[in-house]
PDB file of C-alpha atoms and ligand atoms in Angstrom:
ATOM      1  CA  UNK M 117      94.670  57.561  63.839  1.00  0.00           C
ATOM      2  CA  UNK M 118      98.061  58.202  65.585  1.00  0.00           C
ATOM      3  CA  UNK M 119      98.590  61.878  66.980  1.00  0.00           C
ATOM      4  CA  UNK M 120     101.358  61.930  64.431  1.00  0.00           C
ATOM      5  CA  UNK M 121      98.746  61.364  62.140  1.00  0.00           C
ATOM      6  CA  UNK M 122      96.132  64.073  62.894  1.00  0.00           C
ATOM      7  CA  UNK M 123      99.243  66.292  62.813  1.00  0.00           C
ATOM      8  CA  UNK M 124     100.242  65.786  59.201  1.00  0.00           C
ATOM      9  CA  UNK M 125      96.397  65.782  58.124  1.00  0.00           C
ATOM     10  CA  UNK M 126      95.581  68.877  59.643  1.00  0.00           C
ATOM     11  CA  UNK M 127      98.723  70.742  58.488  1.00  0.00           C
ATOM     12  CA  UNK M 128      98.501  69.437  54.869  1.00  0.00           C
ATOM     13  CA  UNK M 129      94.585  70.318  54.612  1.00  0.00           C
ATOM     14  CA  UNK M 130      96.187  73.593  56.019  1.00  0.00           C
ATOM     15  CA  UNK M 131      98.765  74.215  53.130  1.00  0.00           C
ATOM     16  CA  UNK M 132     101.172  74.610  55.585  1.00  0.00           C
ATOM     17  CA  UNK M 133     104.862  73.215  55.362  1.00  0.00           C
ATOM     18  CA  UNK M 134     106.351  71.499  58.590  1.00  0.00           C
ATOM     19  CA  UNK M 135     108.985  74.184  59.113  1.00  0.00           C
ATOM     20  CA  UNK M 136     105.737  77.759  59.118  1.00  0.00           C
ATOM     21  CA  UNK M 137     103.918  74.869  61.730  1.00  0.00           C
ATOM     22  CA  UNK M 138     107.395  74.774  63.631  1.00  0.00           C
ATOM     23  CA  UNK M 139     107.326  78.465  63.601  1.00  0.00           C
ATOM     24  CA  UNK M 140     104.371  79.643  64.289  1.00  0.00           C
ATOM     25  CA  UNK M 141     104.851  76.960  67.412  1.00  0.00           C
ATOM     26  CA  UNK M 142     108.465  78.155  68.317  1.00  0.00           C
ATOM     27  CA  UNK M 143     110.089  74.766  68.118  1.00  0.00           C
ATOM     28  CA  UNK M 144     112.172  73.316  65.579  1.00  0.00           C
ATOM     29  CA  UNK M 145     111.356  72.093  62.357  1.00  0.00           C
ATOM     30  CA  UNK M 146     112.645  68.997  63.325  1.00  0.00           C
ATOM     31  CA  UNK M 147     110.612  68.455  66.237  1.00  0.00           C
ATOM     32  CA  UNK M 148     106.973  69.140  64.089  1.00  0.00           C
ATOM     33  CA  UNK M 149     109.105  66.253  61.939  1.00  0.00           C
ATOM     34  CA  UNK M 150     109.172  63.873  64.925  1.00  0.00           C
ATOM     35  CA  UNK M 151     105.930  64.694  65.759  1.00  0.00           C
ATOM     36  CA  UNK M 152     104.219  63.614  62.466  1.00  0.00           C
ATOM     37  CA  UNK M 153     106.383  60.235  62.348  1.00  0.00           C
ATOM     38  CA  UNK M 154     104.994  59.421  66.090  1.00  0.00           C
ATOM     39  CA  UNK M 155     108.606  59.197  66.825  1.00  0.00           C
ATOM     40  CA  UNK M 156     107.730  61.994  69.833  1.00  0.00           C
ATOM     41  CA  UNK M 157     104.989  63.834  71.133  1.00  0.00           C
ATOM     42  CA  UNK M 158     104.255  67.191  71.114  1.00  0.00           C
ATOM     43  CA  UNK M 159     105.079  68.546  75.241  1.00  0.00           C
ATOM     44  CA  UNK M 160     101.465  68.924  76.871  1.00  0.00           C
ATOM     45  CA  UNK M 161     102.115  72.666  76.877  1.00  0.00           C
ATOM     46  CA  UNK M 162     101.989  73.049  73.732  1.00  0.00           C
ATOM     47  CA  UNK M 163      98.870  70.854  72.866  1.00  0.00           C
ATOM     48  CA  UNK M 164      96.490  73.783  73.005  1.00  0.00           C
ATOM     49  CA  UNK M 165      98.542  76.301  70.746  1.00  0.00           C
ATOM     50  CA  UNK M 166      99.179  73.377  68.516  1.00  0.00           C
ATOM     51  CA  UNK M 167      95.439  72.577  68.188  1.00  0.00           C
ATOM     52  CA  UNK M 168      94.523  76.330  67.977  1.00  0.00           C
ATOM     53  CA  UNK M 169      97.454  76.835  65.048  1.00  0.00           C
ATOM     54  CA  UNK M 170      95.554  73.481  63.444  1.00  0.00           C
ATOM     55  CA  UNK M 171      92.397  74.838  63.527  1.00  0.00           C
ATOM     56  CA  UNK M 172      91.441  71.838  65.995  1.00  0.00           C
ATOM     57  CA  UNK M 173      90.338  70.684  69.317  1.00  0.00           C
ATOM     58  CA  UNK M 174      92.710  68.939  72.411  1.00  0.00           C
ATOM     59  CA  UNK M 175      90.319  66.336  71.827  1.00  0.00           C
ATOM     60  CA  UNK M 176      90.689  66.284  68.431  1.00  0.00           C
ATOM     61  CA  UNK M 177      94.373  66.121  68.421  1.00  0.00           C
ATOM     62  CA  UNK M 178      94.606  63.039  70.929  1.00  0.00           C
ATOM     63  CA  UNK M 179      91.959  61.156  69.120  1.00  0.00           C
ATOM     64  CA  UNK M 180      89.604  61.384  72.963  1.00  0.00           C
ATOM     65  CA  UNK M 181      85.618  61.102  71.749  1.00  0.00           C
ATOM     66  CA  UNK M 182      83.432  61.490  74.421  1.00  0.00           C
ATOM     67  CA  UNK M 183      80.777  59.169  75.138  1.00  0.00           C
ATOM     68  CA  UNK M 184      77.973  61.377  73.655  1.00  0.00           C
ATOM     69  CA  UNK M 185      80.256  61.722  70.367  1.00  0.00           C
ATOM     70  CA  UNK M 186      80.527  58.191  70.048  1.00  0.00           C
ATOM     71  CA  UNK M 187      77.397  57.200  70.684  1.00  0.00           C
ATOM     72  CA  UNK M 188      76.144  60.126  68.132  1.00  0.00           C
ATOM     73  CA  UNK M 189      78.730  59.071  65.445  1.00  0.00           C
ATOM     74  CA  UNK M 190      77.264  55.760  66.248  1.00  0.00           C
ATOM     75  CA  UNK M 191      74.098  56.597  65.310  1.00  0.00           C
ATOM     76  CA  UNK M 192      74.623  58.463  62.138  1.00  0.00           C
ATOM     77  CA  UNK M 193      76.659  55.894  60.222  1.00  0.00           C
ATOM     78  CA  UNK M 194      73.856  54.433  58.398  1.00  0.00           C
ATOM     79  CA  UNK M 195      72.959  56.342  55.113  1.00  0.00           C
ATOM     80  CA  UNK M 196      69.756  55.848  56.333  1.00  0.00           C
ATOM     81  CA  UNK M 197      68.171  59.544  58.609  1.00  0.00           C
ATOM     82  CA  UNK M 198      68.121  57.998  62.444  1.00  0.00           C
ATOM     83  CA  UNK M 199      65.780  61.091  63.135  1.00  0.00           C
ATOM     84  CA  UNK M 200      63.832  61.460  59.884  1.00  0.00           C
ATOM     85  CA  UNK M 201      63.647  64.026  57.552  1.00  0.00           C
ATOM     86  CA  UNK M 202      60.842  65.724  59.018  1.00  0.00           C
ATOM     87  CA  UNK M 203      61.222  68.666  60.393  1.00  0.00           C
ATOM     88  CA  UNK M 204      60.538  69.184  64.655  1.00  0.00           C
ATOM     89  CA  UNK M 205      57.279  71.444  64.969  1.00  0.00           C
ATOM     90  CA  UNK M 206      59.086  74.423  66.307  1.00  0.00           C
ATOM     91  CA  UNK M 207      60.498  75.424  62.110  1.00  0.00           C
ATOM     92  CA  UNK M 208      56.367  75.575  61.668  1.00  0.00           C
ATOM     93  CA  UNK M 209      56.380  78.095  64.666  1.00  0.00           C
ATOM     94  CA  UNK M 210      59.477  79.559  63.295  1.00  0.00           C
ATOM     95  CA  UNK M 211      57.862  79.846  59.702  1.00  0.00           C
ATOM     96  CA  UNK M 212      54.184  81.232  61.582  1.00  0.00           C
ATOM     97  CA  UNK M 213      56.080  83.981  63.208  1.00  0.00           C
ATOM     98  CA  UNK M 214      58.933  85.072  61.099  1.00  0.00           C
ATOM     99  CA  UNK M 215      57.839  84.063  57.741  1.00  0.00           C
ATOM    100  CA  UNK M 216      60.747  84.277  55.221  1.00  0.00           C
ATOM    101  CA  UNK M 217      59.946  87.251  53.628  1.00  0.00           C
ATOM    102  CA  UNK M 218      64.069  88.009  53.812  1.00  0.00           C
ATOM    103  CA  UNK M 219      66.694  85.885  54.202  1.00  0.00           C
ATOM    104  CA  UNK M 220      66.652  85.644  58.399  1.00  0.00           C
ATOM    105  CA  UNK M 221      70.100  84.166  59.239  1.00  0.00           C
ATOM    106  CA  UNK M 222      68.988  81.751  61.520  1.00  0.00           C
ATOM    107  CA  UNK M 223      71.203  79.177  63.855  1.00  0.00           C
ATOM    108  CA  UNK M 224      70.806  75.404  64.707  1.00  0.00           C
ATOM    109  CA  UNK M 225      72.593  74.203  67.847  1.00  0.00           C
ATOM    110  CA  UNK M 226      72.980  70.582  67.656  1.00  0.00           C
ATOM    111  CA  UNK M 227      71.753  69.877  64.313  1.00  0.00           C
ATOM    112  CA  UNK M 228      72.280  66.002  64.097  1.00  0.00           C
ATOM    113  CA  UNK M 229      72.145  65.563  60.705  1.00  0.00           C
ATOM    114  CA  UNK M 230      70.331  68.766  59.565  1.00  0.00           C
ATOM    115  CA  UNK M 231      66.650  68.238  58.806  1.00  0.00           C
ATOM    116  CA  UNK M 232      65.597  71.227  60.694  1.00  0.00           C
ATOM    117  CA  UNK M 233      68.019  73.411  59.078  1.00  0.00           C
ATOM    118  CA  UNK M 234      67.798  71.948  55.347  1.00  0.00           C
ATOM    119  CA  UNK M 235      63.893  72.762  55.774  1.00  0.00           C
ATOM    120  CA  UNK M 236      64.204  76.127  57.112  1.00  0.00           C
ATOM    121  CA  UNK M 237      67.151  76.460  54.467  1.00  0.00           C
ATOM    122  CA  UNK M 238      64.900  74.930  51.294  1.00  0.00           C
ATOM    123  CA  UNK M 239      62.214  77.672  52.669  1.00  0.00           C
ATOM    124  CA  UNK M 240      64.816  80.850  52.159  1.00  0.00           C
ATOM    125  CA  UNK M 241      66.409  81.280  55.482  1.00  0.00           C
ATOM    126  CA  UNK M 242      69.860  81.805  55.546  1.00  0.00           C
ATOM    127  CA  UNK M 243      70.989  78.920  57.664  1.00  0.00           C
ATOM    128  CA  UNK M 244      74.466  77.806  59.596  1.00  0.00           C
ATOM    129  CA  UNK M 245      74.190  74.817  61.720  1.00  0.00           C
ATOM    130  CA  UNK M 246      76.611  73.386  64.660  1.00  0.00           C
ATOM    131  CA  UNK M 247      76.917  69.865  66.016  1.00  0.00           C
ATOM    132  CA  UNK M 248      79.710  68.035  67.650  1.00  0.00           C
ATOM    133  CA  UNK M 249      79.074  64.693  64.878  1.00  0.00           C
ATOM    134  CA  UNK M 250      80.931  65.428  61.945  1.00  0.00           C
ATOM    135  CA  UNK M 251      79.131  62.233  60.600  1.00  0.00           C
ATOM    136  CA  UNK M 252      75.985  63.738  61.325  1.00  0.00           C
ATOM    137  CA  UNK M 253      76.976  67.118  59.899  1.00  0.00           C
ATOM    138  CA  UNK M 254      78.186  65.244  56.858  1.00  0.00           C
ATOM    139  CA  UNK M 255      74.766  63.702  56.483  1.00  0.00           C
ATOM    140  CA  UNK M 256      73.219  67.293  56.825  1.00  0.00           C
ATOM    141  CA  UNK M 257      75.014  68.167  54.003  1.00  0.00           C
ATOM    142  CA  UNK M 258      74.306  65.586  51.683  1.00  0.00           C
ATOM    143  CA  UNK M 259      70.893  66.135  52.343  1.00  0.00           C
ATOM    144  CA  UNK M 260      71.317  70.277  51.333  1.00  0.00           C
ATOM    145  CA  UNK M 261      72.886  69.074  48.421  1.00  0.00           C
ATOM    146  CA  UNK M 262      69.729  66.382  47.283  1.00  0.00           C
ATOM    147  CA  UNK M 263      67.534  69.491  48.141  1.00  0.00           C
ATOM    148  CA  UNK M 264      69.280  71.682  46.053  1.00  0.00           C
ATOM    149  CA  UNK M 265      69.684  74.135  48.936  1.00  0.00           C
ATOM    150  CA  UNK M 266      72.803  75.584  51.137  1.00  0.00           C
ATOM    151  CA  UNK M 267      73.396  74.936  54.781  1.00  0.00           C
ATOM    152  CA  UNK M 268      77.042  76.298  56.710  1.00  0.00           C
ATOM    153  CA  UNK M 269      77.329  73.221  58.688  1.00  0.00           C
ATOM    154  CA  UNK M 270      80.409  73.285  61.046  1.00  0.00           C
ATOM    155  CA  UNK M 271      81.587  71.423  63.574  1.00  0.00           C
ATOM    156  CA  UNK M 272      81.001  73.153  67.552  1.00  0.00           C
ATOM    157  CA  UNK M 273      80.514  72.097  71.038  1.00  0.00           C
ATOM    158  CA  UNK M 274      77.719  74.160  72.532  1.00  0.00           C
ATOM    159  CA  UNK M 275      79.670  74.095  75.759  1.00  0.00           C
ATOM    160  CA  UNK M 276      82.613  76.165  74.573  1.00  0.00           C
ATOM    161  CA  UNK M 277      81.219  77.894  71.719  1.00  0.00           C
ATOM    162  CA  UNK M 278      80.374  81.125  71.793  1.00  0.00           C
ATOM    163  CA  UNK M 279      78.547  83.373  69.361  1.00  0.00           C
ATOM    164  CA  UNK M 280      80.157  86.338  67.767  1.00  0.00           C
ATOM    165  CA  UNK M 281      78.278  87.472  65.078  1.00  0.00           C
ATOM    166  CA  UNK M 282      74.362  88.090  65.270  1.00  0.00           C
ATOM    167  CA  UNK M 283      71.448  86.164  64.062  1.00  0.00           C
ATOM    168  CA  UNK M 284      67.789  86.327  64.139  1.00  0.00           C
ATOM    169  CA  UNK M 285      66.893  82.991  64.767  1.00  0.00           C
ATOM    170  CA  UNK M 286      68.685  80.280  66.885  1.00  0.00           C
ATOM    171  CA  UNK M 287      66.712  76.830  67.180  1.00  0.00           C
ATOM    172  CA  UNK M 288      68.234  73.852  69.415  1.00  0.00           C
ATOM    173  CA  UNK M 289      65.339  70.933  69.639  1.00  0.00           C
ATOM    174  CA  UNK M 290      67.230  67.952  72.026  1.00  0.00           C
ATOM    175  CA  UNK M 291      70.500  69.380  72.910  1.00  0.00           C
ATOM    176  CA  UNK M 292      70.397  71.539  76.452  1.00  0.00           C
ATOM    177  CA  UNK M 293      70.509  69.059  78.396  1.00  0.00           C
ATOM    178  CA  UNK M 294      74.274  68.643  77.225  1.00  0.00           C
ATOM    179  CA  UNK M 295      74.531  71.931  79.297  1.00  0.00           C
ATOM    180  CA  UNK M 296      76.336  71.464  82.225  1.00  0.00           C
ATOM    181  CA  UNK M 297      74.170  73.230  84.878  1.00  0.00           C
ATOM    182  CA  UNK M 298      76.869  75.817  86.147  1.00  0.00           C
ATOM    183  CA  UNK M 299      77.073  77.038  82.460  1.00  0.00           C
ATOM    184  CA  UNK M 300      73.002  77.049  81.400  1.00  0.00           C
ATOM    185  CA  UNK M 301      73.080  81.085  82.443  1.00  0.00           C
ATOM    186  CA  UNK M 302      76.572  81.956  80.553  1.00  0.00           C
ATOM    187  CA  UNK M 303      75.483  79.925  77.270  1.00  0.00           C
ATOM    188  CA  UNK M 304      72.365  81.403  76.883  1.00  0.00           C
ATOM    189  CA  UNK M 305      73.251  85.014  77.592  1.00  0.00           C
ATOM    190  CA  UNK M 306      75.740  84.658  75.179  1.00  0.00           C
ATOM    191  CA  UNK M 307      72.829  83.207  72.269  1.00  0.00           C
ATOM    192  CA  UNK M 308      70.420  86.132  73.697  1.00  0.00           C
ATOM    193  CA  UNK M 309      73.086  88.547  73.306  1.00  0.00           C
ATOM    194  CA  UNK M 310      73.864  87.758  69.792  1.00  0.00           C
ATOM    195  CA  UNK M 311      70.405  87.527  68.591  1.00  0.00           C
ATOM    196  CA  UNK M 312      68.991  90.805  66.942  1.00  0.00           C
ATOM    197  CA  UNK M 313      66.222  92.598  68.262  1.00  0.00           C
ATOM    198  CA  UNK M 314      63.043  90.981  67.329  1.00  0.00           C
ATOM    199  CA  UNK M 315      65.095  87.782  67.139  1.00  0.00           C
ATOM    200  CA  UNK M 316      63.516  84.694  68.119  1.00  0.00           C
ATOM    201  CA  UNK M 317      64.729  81.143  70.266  1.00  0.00           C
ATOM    202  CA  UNK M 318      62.923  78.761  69.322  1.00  0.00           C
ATOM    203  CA  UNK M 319      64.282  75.699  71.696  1.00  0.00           C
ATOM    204  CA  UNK M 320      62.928  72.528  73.856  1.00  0.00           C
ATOM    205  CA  UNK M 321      64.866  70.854  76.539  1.00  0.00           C
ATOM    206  CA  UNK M 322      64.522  67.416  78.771  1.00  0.00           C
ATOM    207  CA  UNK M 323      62.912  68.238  82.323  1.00  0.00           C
ATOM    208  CA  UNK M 324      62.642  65.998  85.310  1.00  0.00           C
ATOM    209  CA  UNK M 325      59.592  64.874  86.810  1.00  0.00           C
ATOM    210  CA  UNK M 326      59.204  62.871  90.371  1.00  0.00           C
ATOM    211  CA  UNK M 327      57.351  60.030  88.012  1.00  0.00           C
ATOM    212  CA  UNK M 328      59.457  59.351  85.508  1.00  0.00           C
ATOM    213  CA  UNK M 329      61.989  56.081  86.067  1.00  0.00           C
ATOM    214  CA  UNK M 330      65.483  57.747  86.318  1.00  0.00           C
ATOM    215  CA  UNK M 331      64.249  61.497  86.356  1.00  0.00           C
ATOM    216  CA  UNK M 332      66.640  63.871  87.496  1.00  0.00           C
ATOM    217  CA  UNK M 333      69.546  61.895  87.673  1.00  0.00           C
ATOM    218  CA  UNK M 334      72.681  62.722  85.501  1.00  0.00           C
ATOM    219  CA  UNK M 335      72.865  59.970  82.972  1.00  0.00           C
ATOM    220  CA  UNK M 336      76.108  59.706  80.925  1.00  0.00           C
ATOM    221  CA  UNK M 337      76.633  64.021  80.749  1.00  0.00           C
ATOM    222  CA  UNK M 338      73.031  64.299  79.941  1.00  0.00           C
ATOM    223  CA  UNK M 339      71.749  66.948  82.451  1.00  0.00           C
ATOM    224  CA  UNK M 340      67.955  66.853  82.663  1.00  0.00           C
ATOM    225  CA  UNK M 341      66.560  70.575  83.510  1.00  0.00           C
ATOM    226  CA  UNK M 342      64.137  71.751  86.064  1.00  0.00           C
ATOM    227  CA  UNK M 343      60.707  72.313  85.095  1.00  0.00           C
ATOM    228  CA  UNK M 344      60.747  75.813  83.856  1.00  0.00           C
ATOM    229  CA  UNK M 345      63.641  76.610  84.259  1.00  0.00           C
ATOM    230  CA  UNK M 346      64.735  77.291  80.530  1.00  0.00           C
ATOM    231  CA  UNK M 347      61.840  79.651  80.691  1.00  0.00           C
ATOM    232  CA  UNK M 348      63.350  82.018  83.653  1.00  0.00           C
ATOM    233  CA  UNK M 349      66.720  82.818  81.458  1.00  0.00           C
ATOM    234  CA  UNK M 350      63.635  84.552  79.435  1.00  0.00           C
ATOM    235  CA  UNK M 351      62.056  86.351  81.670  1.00  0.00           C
ATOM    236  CA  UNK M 352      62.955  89.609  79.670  1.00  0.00           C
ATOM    237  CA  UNK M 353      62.034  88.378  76.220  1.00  0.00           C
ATOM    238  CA  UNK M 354      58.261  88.102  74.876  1.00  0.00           C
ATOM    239  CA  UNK M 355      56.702  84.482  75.046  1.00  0.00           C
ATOM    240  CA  UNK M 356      55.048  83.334  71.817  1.00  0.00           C
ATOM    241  CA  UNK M 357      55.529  79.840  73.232  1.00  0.00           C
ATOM    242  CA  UNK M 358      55.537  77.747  76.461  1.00  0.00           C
ATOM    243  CA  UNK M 359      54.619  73.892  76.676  1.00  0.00           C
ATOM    244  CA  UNK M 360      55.794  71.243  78.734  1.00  0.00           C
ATOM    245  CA  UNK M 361      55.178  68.190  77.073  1.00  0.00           C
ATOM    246  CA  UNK M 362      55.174  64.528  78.082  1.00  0.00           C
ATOM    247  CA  UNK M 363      56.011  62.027  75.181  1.00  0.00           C
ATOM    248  CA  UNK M 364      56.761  58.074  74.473  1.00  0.00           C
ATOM    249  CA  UNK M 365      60.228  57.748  73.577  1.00  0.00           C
ATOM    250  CA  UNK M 366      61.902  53.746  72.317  1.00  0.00           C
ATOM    251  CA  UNK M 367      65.700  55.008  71.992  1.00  0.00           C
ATOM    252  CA  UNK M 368      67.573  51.761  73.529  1.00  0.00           C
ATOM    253  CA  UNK M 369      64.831  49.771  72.527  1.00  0.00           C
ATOM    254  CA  UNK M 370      63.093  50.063  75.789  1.00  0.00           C
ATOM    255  CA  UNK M 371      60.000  52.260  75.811  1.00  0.00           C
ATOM    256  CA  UNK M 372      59.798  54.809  78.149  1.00  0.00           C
ATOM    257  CA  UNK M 373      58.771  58.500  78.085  1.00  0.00           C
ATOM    258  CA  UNK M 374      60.525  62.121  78.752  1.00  0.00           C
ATOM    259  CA  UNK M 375      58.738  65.513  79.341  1.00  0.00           C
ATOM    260  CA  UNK M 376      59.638  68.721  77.537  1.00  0.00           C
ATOM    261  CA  UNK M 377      59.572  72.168  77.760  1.00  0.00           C
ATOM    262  CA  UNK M 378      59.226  74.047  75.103  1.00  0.00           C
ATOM    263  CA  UNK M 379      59.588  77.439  73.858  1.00  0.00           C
ATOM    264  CA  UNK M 380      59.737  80.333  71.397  1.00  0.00           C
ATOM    265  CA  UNK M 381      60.310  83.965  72.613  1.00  0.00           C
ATOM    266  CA  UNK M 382      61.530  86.891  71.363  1.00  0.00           C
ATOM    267  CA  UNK M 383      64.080  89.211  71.897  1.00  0.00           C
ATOM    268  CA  UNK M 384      61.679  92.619  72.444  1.00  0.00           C
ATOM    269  CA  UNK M 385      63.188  95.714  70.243  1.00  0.00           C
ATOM    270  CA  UNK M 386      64.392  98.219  72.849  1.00  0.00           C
TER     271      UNK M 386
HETATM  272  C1  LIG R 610      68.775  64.332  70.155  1.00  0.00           C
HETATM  273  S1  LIG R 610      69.916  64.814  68.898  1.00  0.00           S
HETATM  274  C2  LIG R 610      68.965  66.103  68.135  1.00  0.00           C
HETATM  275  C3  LIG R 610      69.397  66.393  66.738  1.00  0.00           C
HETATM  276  C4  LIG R 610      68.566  67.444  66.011  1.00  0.00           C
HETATM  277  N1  LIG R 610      68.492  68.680  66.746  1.00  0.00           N
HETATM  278  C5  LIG R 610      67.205  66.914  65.699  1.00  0.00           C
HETATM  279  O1  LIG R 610      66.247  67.318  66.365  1.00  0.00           O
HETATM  280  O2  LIG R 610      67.108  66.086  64.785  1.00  0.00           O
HETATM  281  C6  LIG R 610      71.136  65.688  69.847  1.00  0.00           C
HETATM  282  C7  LIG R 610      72.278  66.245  69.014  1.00  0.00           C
HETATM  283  O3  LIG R 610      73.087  67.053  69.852  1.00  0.00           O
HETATM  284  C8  LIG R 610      74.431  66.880  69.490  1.00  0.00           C
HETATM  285  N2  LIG R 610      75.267  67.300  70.623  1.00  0.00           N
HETATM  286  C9  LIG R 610      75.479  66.666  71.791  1.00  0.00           C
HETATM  287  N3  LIG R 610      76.287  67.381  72.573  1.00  0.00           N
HETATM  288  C10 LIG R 610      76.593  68.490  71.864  1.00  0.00           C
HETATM  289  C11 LIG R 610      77.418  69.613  72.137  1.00  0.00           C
HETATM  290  N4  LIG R 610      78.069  69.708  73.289  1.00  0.00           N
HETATM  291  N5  LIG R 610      77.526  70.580  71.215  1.00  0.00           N
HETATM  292  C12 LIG R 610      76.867  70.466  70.019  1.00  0.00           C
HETATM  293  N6  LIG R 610      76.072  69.433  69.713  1.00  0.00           N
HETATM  294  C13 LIG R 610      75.936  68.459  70.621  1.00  0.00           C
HETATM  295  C14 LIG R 610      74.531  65.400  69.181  1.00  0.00           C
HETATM  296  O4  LIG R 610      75.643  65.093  68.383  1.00  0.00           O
HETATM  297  C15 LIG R 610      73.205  65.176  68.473  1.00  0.00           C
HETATM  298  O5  LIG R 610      73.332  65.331  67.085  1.00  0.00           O
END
């Protein structure tokens, strides 16, 4: 899809009229009219006020999809669930130690295409999930629908999203190690922060070890954590939780394994 495109889909999904875009913008209506027949593009100044008045990405905009994106998206256009429909053994924790006896608004960062939060949602939790697939949060939501239950599934990148509102449970099972190292500290202050007291993380995250084939190295934007490391951002909350875990893994079609750590902890009431 031409930038032109995007334009005209976003602003029509919008309501908005060419000449409130060219506004809000402070350009001409004419020029929003260029834009949408690809006849000019928007000046590079403008891209991220235009994306922000969209309700958009950069990215988005100029059609870029990273690797990971693509090879997500690519992985999610079957009908059929590339991960299952079972859900990762940390909802069990999650269910063991916070039992749904009231709607816990609970978070899942990098939900794929939803298991984990249609389960937790099908067992009364209030759930929202992000991911950066909309494929995969489309699936997520076809699968809420089958179960008869309700999931907020949206469209975030961990990286640059940051929490507002609070919640008391945020679960992420295979997705740190998008975390760009130099962030890790700012990303999860910002989930511990927003977390009520009491709150729980239930999260795992790839570690490198000396004797596994490629270990450490930074493959594609995937950026394998030290051994305990996730663990020392919670030095100040209460441990329920803390395995490192070595497993077989086929992705590729080449077996091989990864290790794990994994935890729950909880945010101690002051
Ligand atoms: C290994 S899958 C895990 C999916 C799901 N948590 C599960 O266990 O079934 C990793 C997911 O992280 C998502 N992802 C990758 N980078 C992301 C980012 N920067 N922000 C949000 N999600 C991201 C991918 O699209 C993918 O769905």
């Amino acid at each position: 899809m031409s930038i032109g495109e995007t334009i005209t889909r976003k602003r029509k999904a919008l309501g908005m009229t060419q000449k409130e875009l060219a506004e809000k913008l402070s350009v001409s209506f004419q020029a929003v009219s260029k834009w949408e027949t690809d006849a000019s593009h928007p000046d590079v100044e403008l891209l991220t006020a235009l994306a922000e008045v969209l309700g958009t990405t950069v990215d988005a905009l100029v059609g870029y999809r990273s690797p990971i994106l693509a090879d997500y998206e690519e992985r999610y256009q079957t009908s059929e669930y590339y991960w299952g429909i079972e859900p990762n053994r940390l909802c069990y924790d999650i269910l063991r130690l916070r039992p749904p006896v009231k709607p816990y608004k609970v978070l899942d960062i990098g939900c794929g295409e939803g298991k984990d939060a249609v389960f937790l949602a099908r067992n009364g939790y209030r759930v929202s999930a992000i991911d950066i697939a909309e494929n995969g949060l489309e699936k997520g939501r076809i699968l809420a629908e089958r179960c008869s239950t309700r999931v907020d599934f949206f469209k975030a990148d961990i990286s640059d999203y940051r929490l507002t509102e609070k919640y008391d449970i945020i679960l992420s099972s295979g997705v740190f190690h998008f975390l760009r190292p130099d962030i890790r500290e700012e990303v999860t202050d910002n989930l511990k922060k927003y977390t009520n007291d009491g709150g729980l993380h239930a999260l795992n995250v790839f570690v490198s070890k000396p004797y596994l084939k490629r270990s450490g190295e930074k493959k594609g934007n995937r950026y394998e954590w030290k051994s305990g490391e996730l663990f020392t951002y919670y030095h100040d909350w209460h441990m329920h939780r803390i395995d490192e875990e070595l497993f077989d893994c086929n992705s590729g079609g080449i077996p091989h394994q990864h290790c794990m750590d994994i935890m729950v902890a909880e945010k101690k009431v002051k």
